[in-house]
Coordinates of C-alpha atoms and ligand atoms in Angstrom, one line a residue:
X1 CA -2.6 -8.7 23.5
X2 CA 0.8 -10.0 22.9
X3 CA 1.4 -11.2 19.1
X4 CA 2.2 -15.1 18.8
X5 CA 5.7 -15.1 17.6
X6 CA 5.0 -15.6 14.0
X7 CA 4.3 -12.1 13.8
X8 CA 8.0 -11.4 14.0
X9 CA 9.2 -10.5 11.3
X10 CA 12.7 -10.2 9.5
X11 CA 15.1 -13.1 10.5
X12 CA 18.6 -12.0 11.4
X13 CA 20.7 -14.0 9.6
X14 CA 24.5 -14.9 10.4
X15 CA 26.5 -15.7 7.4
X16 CA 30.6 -16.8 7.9
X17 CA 30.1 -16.7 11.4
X18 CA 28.9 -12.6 11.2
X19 CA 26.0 -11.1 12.0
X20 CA 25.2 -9.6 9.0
X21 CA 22.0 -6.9 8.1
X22 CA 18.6 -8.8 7.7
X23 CA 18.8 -11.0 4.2
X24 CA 15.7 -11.7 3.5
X25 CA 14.1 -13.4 0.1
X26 CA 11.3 -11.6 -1.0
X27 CA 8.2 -13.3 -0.1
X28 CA 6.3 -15.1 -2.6
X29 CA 2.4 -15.7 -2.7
X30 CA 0.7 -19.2 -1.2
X31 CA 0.6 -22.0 -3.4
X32 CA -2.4 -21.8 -5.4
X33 CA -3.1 -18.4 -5.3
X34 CA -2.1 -16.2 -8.1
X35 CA -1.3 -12.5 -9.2
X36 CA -3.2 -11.5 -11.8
X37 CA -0.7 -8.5 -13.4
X38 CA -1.5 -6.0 -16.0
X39 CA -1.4 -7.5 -19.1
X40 CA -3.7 -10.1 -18.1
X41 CA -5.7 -8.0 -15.9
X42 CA -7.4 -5.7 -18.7
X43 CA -8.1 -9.5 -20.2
X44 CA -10.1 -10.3 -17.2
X45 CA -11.5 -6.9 -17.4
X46 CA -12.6 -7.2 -21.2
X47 CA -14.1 -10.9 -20.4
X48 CA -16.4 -9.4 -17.0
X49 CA -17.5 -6.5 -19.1
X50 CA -18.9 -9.0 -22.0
X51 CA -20.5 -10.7 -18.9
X52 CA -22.4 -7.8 -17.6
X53 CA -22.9 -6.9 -21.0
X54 CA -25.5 -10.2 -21.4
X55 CA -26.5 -10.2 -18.2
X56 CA -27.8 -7.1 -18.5
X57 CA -29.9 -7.8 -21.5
X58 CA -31.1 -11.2 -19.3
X59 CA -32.2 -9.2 -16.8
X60 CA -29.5 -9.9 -14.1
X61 CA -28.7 -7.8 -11.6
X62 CA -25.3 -8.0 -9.5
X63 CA -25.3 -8.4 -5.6
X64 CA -21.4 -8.1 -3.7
X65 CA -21.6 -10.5 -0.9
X66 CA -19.2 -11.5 1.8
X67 CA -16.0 -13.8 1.1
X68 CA -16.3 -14.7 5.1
X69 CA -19.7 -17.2 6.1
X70 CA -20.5 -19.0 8.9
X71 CA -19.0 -22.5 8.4
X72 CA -22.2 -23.9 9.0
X73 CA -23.8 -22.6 6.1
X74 CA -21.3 -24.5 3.5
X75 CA -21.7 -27.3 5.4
X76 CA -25.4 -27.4 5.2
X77 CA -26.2 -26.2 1.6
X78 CA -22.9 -27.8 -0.1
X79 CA -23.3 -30.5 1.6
X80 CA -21.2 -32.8 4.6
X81 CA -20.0 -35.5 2.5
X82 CA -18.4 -33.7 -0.6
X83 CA -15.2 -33.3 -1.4
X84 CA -15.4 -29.7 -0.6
X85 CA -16.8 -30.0 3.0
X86 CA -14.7 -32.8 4.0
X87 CA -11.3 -31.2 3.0
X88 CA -10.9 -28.2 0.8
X89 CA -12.5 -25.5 2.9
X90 CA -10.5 -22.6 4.4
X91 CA -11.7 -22.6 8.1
X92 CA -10.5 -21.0 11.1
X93 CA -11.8 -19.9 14.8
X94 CA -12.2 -16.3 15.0
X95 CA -11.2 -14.6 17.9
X96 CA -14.7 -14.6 19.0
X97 CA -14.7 -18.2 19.0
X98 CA -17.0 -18.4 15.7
X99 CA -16.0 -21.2 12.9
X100 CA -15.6 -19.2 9.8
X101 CA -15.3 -20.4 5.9
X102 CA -13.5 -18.3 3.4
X103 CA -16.3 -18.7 0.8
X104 CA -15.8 -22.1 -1.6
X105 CA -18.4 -21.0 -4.2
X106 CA -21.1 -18.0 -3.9
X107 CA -24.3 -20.3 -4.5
X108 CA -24.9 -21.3 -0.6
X109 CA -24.2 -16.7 0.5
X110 CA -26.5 -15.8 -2.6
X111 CA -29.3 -18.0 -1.1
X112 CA -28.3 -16.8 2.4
X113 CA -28.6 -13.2 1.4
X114 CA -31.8 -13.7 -0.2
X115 CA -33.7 -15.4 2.7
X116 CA -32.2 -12.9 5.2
X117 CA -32.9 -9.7 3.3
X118 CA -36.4 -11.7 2.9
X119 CA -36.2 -10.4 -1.1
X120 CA -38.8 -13.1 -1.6
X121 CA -41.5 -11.2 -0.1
X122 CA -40.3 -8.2 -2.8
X123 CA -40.3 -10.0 -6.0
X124 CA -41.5 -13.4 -7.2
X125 CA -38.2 -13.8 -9.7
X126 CA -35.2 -12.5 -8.7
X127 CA -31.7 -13.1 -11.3
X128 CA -28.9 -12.3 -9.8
X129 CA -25.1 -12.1 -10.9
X130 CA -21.7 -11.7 -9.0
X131 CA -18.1 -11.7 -9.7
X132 CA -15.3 -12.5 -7.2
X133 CA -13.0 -15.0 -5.7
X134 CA -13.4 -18.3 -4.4
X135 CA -11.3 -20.4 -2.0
X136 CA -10.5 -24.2 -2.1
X137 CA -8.1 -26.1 -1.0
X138 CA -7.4 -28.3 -3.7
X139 CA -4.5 -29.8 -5.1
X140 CA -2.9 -26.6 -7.6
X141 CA -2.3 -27.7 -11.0
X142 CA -3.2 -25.9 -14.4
X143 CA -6.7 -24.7 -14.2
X144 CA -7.1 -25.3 -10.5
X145 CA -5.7 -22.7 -8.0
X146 CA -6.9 -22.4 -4.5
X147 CA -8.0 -18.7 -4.7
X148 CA -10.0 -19.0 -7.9
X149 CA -12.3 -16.3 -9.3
X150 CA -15.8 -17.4 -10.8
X151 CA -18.8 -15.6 -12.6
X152 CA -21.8 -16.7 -11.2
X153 CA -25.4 -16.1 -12.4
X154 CA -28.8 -17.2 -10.1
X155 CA -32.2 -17.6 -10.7
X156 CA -34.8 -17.2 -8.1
X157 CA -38.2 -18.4 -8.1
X158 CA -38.9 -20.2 -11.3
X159 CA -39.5 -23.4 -11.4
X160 CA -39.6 -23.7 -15.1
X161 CA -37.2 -25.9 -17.2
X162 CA -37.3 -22.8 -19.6
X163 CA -35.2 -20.5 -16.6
X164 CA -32.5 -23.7 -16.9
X165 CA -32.4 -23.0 -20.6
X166 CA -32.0 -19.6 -20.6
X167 CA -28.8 -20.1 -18.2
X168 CA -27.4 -22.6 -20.7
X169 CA -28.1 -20.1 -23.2
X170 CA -26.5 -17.3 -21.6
X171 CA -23.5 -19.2 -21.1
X172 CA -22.9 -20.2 -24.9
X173 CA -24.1 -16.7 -25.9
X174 CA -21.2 -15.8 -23.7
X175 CA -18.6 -17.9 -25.3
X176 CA -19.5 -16.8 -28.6
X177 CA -19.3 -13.5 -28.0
X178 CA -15.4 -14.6 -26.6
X179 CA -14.8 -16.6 -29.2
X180 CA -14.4 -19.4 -27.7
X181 CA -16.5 -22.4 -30.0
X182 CA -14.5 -25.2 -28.2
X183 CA -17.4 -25.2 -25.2
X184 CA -20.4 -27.4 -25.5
X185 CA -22.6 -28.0 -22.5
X186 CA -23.2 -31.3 -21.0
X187 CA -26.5 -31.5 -19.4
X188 CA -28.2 -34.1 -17.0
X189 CA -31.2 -34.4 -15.1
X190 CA -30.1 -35.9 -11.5
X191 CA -34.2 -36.8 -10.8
X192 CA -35.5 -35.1 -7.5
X193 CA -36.6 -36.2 -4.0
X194 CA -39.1 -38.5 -5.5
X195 CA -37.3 -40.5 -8.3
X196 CA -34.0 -40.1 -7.2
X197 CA -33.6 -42.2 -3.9
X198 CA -34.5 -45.5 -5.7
X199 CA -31.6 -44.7 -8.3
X200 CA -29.4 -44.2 -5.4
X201 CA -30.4 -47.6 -3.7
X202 CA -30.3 -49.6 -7.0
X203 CA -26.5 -47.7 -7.6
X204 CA -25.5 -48.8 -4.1
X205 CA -26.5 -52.4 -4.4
X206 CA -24.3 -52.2 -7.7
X207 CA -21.2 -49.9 -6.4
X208 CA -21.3 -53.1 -3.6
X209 CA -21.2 -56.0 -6.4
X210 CA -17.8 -53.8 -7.6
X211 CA -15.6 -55.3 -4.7
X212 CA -12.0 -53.6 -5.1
X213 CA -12.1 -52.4 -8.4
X214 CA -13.0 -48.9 -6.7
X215 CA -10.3 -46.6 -5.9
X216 CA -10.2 -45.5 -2.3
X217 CA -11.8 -42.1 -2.6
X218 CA -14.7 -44.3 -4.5
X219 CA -15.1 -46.9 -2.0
X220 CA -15.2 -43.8 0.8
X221 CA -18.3 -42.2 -1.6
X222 CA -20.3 -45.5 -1.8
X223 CA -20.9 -45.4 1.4
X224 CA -21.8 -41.1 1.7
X225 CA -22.2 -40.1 -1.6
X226 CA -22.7 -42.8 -4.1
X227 CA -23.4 -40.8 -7.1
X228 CA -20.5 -39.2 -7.0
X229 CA -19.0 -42.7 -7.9
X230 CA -20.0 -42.2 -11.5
X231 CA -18.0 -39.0 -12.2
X232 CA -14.6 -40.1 -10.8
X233 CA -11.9 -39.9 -13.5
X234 CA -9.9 -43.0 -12.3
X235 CA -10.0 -45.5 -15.3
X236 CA -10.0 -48.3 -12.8
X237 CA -13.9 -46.8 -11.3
X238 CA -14.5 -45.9 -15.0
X239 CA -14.3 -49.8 -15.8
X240 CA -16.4 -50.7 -12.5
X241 CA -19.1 -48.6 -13.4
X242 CA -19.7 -48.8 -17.4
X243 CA -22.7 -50.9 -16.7
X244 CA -24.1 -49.2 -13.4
X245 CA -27.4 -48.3 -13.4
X246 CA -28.7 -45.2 -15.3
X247 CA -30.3 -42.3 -13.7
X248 CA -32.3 -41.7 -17.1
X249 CA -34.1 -45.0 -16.7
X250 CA -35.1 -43.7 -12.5
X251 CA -36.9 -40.6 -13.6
X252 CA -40.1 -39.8 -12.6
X253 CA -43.0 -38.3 -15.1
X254 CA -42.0 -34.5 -13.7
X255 CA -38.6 -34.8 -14.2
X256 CA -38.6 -36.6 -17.6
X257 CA -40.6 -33.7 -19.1
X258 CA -38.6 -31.3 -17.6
X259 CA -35.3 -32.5 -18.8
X260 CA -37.2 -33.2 -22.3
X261 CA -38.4 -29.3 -22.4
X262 CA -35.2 -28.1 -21.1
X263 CA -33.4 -29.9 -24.7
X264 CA -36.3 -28.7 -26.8
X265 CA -35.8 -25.4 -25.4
X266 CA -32.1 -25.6 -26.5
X267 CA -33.0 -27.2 -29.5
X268 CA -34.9 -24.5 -30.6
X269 CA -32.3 -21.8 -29.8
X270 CA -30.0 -24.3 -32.2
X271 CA -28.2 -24.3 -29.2
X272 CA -25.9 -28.1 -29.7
X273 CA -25.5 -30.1 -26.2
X274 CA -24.7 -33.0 -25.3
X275 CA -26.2 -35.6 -22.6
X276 CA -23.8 -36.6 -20.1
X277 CA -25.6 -39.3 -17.5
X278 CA -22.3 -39.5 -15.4
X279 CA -22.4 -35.6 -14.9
X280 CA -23.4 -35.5 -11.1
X281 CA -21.7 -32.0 -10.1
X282 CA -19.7 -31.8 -7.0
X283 CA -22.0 -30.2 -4.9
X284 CA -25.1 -32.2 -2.8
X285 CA -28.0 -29.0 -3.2
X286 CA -28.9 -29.8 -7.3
X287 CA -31.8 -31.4 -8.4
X288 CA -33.2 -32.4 -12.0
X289 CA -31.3 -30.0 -14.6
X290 CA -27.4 -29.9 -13.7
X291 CA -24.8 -28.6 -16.7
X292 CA -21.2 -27.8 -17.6
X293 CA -19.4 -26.0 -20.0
X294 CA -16.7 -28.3 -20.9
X295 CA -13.6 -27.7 -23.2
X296 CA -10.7 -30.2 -24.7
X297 CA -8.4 -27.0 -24.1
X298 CA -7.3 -27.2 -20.4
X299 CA -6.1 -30.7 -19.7
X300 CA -7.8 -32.6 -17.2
X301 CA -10.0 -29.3 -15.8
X302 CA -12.0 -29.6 -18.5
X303 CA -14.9 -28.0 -17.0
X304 CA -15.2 -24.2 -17.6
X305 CA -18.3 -23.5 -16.1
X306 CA -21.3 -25.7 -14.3
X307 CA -24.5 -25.1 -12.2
X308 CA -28.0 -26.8 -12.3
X309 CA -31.5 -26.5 -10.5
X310 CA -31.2 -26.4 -6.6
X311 CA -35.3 -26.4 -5.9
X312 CA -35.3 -27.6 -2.1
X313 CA -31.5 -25.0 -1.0
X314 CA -33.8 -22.1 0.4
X315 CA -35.9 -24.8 2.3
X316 CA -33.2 -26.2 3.4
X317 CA -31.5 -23.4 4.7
X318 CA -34.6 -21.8 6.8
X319 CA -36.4 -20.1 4.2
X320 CA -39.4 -21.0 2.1
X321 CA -39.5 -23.6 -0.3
X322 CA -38.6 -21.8 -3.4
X323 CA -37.3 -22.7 -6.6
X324 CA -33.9 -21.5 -7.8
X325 CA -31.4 -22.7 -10.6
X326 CA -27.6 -20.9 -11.7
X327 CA -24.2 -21.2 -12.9
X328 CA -20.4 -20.6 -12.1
X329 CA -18.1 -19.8 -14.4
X330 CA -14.3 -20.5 -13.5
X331 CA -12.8 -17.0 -14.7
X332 CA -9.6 -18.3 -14.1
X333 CA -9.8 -21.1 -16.8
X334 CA -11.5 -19.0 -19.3
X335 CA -9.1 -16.3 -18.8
X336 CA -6.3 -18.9 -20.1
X337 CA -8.9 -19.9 -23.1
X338 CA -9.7 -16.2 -23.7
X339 CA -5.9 -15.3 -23.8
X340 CA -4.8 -17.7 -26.4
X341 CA -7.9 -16.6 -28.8
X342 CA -7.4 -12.7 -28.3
X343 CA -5.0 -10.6 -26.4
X344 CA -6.8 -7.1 -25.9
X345 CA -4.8 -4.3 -27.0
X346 CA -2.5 -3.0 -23.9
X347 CA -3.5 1.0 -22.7
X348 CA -0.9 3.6 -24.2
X349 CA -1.1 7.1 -23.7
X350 CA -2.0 9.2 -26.1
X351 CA 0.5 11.9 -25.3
X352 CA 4.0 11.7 -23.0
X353 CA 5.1 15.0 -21.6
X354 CA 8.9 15.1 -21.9
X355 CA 10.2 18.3 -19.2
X356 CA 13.7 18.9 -18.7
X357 CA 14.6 21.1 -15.9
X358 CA 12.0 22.2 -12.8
X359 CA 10.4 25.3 -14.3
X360 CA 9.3 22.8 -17.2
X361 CA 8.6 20.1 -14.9
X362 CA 5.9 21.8 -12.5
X363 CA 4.4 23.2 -16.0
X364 CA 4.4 19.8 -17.1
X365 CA 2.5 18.7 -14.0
X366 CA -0.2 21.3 -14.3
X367 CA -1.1 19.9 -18.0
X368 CA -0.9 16.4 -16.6
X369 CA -3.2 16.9 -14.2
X370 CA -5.3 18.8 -16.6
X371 CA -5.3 16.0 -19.1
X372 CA -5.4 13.6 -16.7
X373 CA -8.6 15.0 -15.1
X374 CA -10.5 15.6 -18.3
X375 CA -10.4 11.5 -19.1
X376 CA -7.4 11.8 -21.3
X377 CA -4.7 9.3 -21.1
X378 CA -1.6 11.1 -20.7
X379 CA 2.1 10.3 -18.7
X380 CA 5.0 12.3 -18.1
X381 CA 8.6 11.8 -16.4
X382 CA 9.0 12.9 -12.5
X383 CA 12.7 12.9 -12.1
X384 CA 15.5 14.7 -13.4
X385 CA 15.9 12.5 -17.1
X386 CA 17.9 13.4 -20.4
X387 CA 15.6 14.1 -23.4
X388 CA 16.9 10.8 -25.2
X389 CA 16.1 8.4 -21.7
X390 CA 12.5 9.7 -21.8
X391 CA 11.8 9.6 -25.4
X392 CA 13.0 5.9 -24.8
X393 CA 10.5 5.8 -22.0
X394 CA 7.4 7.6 -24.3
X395 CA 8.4 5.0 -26.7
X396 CA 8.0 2.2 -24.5
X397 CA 5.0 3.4 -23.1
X398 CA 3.3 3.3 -27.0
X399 CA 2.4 6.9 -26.2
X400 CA 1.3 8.2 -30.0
X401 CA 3.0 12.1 -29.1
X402 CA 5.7 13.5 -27.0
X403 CA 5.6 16.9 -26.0
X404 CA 9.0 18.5 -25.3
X405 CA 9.2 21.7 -22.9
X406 CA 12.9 22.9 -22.3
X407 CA 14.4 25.5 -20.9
X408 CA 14.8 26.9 -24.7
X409 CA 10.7 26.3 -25.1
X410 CA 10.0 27.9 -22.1
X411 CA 12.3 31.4 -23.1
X412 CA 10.2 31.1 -26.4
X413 CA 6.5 30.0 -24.6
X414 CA 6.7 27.5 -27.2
X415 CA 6.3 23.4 -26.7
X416 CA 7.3 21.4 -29.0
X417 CA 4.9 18.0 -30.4
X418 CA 6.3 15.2 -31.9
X419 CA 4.2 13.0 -33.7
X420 CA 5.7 9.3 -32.8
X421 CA 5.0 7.6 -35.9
X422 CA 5.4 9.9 -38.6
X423 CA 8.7 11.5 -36.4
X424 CA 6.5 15.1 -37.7
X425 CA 7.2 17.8 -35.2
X426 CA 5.1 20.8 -34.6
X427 CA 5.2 23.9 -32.3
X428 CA 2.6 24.8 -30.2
X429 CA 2.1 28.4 -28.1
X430 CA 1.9 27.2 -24.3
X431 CA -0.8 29.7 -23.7
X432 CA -4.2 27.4 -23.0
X433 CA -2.1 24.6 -24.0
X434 CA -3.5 22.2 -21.9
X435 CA -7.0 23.1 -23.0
X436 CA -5.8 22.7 -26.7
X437 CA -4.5 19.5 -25.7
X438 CA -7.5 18.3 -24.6
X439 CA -9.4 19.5 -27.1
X440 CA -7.0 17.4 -29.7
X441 CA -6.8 13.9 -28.1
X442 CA -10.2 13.8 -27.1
X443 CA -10.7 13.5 -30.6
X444 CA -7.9 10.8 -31.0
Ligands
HAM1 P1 -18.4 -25.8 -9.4 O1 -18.6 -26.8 -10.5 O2 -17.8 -26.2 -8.1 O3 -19.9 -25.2 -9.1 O4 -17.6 -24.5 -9.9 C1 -17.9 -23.9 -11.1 C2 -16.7 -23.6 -11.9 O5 -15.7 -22.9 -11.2 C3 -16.0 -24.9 -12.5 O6 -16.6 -25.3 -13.6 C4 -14.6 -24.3 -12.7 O7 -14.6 -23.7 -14.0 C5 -14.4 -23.3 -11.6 N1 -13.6 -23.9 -10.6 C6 -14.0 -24.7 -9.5 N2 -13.0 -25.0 -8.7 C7 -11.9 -24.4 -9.3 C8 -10.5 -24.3 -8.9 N3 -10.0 -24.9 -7.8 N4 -9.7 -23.5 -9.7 C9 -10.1 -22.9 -10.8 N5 -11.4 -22.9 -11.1 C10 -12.3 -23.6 -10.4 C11 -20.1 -24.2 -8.2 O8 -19.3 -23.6 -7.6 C12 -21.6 -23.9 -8.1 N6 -21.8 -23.0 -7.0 C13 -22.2 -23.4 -9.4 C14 -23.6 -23.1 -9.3 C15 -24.1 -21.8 -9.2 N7 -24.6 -23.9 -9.2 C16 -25.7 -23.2 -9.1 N8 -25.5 -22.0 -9.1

């Protein structure tokens, strides 16, 4: 198969009328997706280990799932008239001729997985966790990228109000153990199949009696998705809809007690919250209980995490009618909120081999390996270096020794250790050094 032409690559390039050697600009990453480089990366690290932490103590278990769907699958579970279906998803014809989505969220694959690996017929209650990226074509700004990375946590098959709690919960108890106290959840009940159509008539008839006051996205979602009306941040729909009709006052009997045991259930955990009838969530699958974590800390993307009850999603998609509820967490954004609370210390060596000359060099490499091997952080210099360049390069490295091995150490089967801080030097017999070594820092 002949490659379309874009697959060239390199572009000659003629400059004052030559034709010079390839110049090329290194190429830079898509807009809106992001390098996440060491420094920040063991941040991201520390904040997914406090995460499995909890949710191993909550009884999650993780499932890795596909980035790649069917496109059909987002459309039906997320929904045809959001924002994400209509424009954000990344979709493209495979060769095969199948419409494929680079995953927009993990909810709609969990649900997938579950009904086709029929886990269901294993286990009543499944919880389920998973950590990965996310793809949305969105307009980039701080705390929205279009390859975003979320923690997500799902419960199968409780219908409870107490399994919505318990998310809620595990989401502060996560923040707290972070350290971050500017989150408080926001919680709603968006009613169910029974209570909420009438809310949605009455809120029509009123989004109609707004004339132009809407903004165009607005007057677009009266028509396919008027709840989503009453969480559009444009002051001007703000205005229209301070007196619109409130979902509270639509609820039926079920859904009124299970919003009000969802709150004593937070109550009771001294858990703070606060009720938010305009939170209607982006995506169409939630029912009843829908939450965010929200924060004053990252602009207009205040939200740092959101999920809610999605009862009739494994119905909907083929499988029995079984209850479910979950969260996302946007990693990204409480990466950011992480970073400015607590920067985790960065990984030095405990020891930098310093060889000069080959003999001391291949030496050098042996106890490397053997240091490295036995789960002991250790670095040395490859290439051909004065003593002072890699003393400057152990000290750069925050390695707490240097051990020196010259020619002179090498006539005397000496090496030499130099204790960084304290500037103490030592010798030390090469014979089982490497053992000895070990032996030392595993202590350290
Ligand atoms: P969501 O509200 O679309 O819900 O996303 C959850 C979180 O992901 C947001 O609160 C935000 O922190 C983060 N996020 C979303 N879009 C971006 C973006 N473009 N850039 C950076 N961060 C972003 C869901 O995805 C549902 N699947 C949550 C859920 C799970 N509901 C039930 N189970």
């Amino acid at each position: 198969m002949t490659p379309p032409s874009f697959f060239k690559i390199g572009n000659r390039c003629t400059r004052h009328g030559t034709d010079t050697a390839t110049t090329m600009t290194p190429l830079q990453s898509i807009k809106g997706f992001k390098d996440i480089l060491p420094g920040e990366s063991e941040l991201w690290q520390s904040i997914e280990q406090q995460a499995k932490t909890i949710f191993d103590a909550f009884g999650f278990h993780e499932v890795r799932l596909p980035l790649l769907e069917k496109t059909e699958l987002f459309a039906r579970s997320i929904g045809e008239s959001t924002d994400i279906v209509e424009k954000e998803m990344y979709t493209f014809q495979d060769r095969g001729g199948d419409l494929l989505t680079m995953r927009p969220e993990a909810t709609a694959g969990i649900v997938r997985a579950y009904l086709q690996h029929k886990l269901y017929a294993r286990e009543a209650v499944h919880k389920f966790y998973t950590i990965g990226p996310m793809f949305r074509r969105e307009r980039p700004q701080k705390g929205r990228y279009r390859q975003f990375s979320q923690i997500n946590a799902e419960i199968f098959g409780v219908a409870s109000p107490y399994a919505d709690a318990q998310l809620i919960l595990v989401l502060v108890h996560l923040m707290n153990a972070l350290g971050v106290t500017d989150a408080t959840p926001h919680i709603n009940s968006l009613g169910c199949p029974a209570c909420r159509p009438a809310f949605r008539t009455a809120l029509k008839t009123f989004l109609d009696g707004a004339g132009d006051h809407l903004c165009s996205d607005c007057v677009r979602r009266r028509e396919t998705n008027p709840l989503r009306v009453l969480d559009c941040k444009v002051p001007g729909c703000r205005e229209a809809t301070a007196n619109a009709p409130a979902l509270a006052d639509y609820l039926c009997p079920e859904c009124q007690t299970h919003f009000a045991t969802v709150q004593q259930a937070l109550e009771g955990q001294g858990v703070a919250f606060t009720i938010d009838d305009r939170l209607v969530r982006g995506l169409d699958y939630y029912i009843r209980t829908t939450f965010e974590i929200q924060t004053s800390a990252l602009g207009a993307q205040n939200a740092i995490a959101g999920g809610g009850r999605y009862d009739g999603l494994a119905h909907t998609l083929g499988g029995p009618d079984i209850p479910a509820t979950g969260f996302a967490i946007g990693l990204d954004r409480l990466a950011e909120i992480v970073g400015t609370i607590r920067q985790p210390a960065p990984l030095q060596p405990a020891l930098f081999i310093a060889a000069l000359g080959e003999e001391a060099r291949r030496k050098a490499f042996q106890w490397l390996c053997q240091l490295n091997t036995s789960g002991i952080a250790a670095e040395m210099e490859y290439g051909d270096k004065s003593l002072k360049s890699q003393m400057k390069r152990a000290d750069k490295l925050g390695a707490s020794h240097v051990l020196i091995l010259g020619e002179k150490e090498m006539q005397r089967g000496t090496a030499t250790l130099r204790n960084m801080a304290s500037k103490e030097q030592i010798d030390v017999p090469m014979r089982d050094l490497a053992n000895r070594l070990i032996e030392r820092f595993k202590k350290t």
